[in-house]
Every structure is written in structure tokens, then in C-alpha cells.
Amino acid sequence: MIRVKLVKKKRLLLKKETLKVMILEKIKHISWMIESILESSLSFDVQKEQWESWRCLKGVYRKELMRGGSERR
């Protein structure tokens, strides 16, 4: 009777440990997913900034061309 209780107790402990490990693995996976989403959003922000700075440069370049064209005349 005592042996059966000990075996059951060990099984319960093993189940708890495996559950803990599974939960920790899920947490790691979720945190990895969040991290990858944040990295992609950060890279999107960087791309957006690069695009906006390129647009500004393009506008400045156009203005310079227009000034240069009007001065030449």
C-alpha cells in the first residue's frame, strides 16, 4: 500500500515536472515570437525612416534642379 502511494506520488511529481517543462518551452516560444515581431516592426520603422529621408532628398534634389534650371535661363 505504501509503495503504491509512493509510485503514484512519483508519477504526479513527474507529471508536474513535465508540465513545468512544457510551459517553459511554450513561454520561450512565445517570447521568441514576440521578439521576432518586434524586430520586424523595428526594421519596418527603419525602412520607413529611410524611405522618408529618401523622399526628402528627392524633394531637395528636385528643388535644386528647378533652381539651377531657372538660374541658367
mmCIF file of C-alpha atoms in Angstrom, residues 12-73:
data_model
loop_
_atom_site.group_PDB
_atom_site.id
_atom_site.type_symbol
_atom_site.label_atom_id
_atom_site.label_comp_id
_atom_site.label_asym_id
_atom_site.label_seq_id
_atom_site.Cartn_x
_atom_site.Cartn_y
_atom_site.Cartn_z
ATOM 1 C CA LEU A 12 2.392 13.007 -10.065
ATOM 2 C CA LEU A 13 5.723 14.726 -9.488
ATOM 3 C CA LEU A 14 6.918 13.606 -12.916
ATOM 4 C CA LYS A 15 3.720 14.907 -14.494
ATOM 5 C CA LYS A 16 4.161 18.232 -12.708
ATOM 6 C CA GLU A 17 7.771 18.455 -13.850
ATOM 7 C CA THR A 18 6.886 17.642 -17.454
ATOM 8 C CA LEU A 19 4.113 20.224 -17.322
ATOM 9 C CA LYS A 20 6.564 22.797 -15.989
ATOM 10 C CA VAL A 21 8.988 21.993 -18.778
ATOM 11 C CA MET A 22 6.236 22.173 -21.396
ATOM 12 C CA ILE A 23 5.022 25.514 -20.035
ATOM 13 C CA LEU A 24 8.566 26.894 -20.005
ATOM 14 C CA GLU A 25 9.055 25.769 -23.605
ATOM 15 C CA LYS A 26 5.809 27.473 -24.616
ATOM 16 C CA ILE A 27 6.882 30.653 -22.832
ATOM 17 C CA LYS A 28 10.224 30.562 -24.644
ATOM 18 C CA HIS A 29 8.443 30.059 -27.951
ATOM 19 C CA ILE A 30 6.004 32.894 -27.295
ATOM 20 C CA SER A 31 8.805 35.229 -26.204
ATOM 21 C CA TRP A 32 10.746 34.317 -29.359
ATOM 22 C CA MET A 33 7.670 35.095 -31.461
ATOM 23 C CA ILE A 34 7.191 38.452 -29.717
ATOM 24 C CA GLU A 35 10.866 39.255 -30.193
ATOM 25 C CA SER A 36 10.717 38.442 -33.904
ATOM 26 C CA ILE A 37 7.572 40.558 -34.301
ATOM 27 C CA LEU A 38 9.273 43.469 -32.539
ATOM 28 C CA GLU A 39 12.369 43.096 -34.703
ATOM 29 C CA SER A 40 10.278 43.082 -37.862
ATOM 30 C CA SER A 41 8.355 46.144 -36.715
ATOM 31 C CA LEU A 42 11.624 47.883 -35.864
ATOM 32 C CA SER A 43 13.019 47.053 -39.269
ATOM 33 C CA PHE A 44 9.784 48.381 -40.758
ATOM 34 C CA ASP A 45 10.290 51.648 -38.858
ATOM 35 C CA VAL A 46 13.864 51.840 -40.128
ATOM 36 C CA GLN A 47 12.678 51.179 -43.676
ATOM 37 C CA LYS A 48 10.012 53.846 -43.242
ATOM 38 C CA GLU A 49 12.599 56.349 -41.986
ATOM 39 C CA GLN A 50 14.904 55.510 -44.880
ATOM 40 C CA TRP A 51 12.028 55.944 -47.317
ATOM 41 C CA GLU A 52 11.058 59.294 -45.802
ATOM 42 C CA SER A 53 14.637 60.559 -45.826
ATOM 43 C CA TRP A 54 14.960 59.411 -49.430
ATOM 44 C CA ARG A 55 11.758 61.270 -50.293
ATOM 45 C CA CYS A 56 13.137 64.396 -48.609
ATOM 46 C CA LEU A 57 16.390 64.072 -50.522
ATOM 47 C CA LYS A 58 14.449 63.575 -53.715
ATOM 48 C CA GLY A 59 12.448 66.751 -52.971
ATOM 49 C CA VAL A 60 15.622 68.722 -52.216
ATOM 50 C CA TYR A 61 17.212 67.418 -55.392
ATOM 51 C CA ARG A 62 14.155 68.462 -57.411
ATOM 52 C CA LYS A 63 14.251 71.947 -55.865
ATOM 53 C CA GLU A 64 17.946 72.243 -56.687
ATOM 54 C CA LEU A 65 17.261 71.168 -60.246
ATOM 55 C CA MET A 66 14.442 73.690 -60.542
ATOM 56 C CA ARG A 67 16.632 76.470 -59.114
ATOM 57 C CA GLY A 68 19.505 75.552 -61.336
ATOM 58 C CA GLY A 69 17.231 75.405 -64.340
ATOM 59 C CA SER A 70 15.723 78.820 -63.646
ATOM 60 C CA GLU A 71 19.151 80.399 -62.961
ATOM 61 C CA ARG A 72 20.517 79.103 -66.209
ATOM 62 C CA ARG A 73 17.811 80.835 -68.176
#
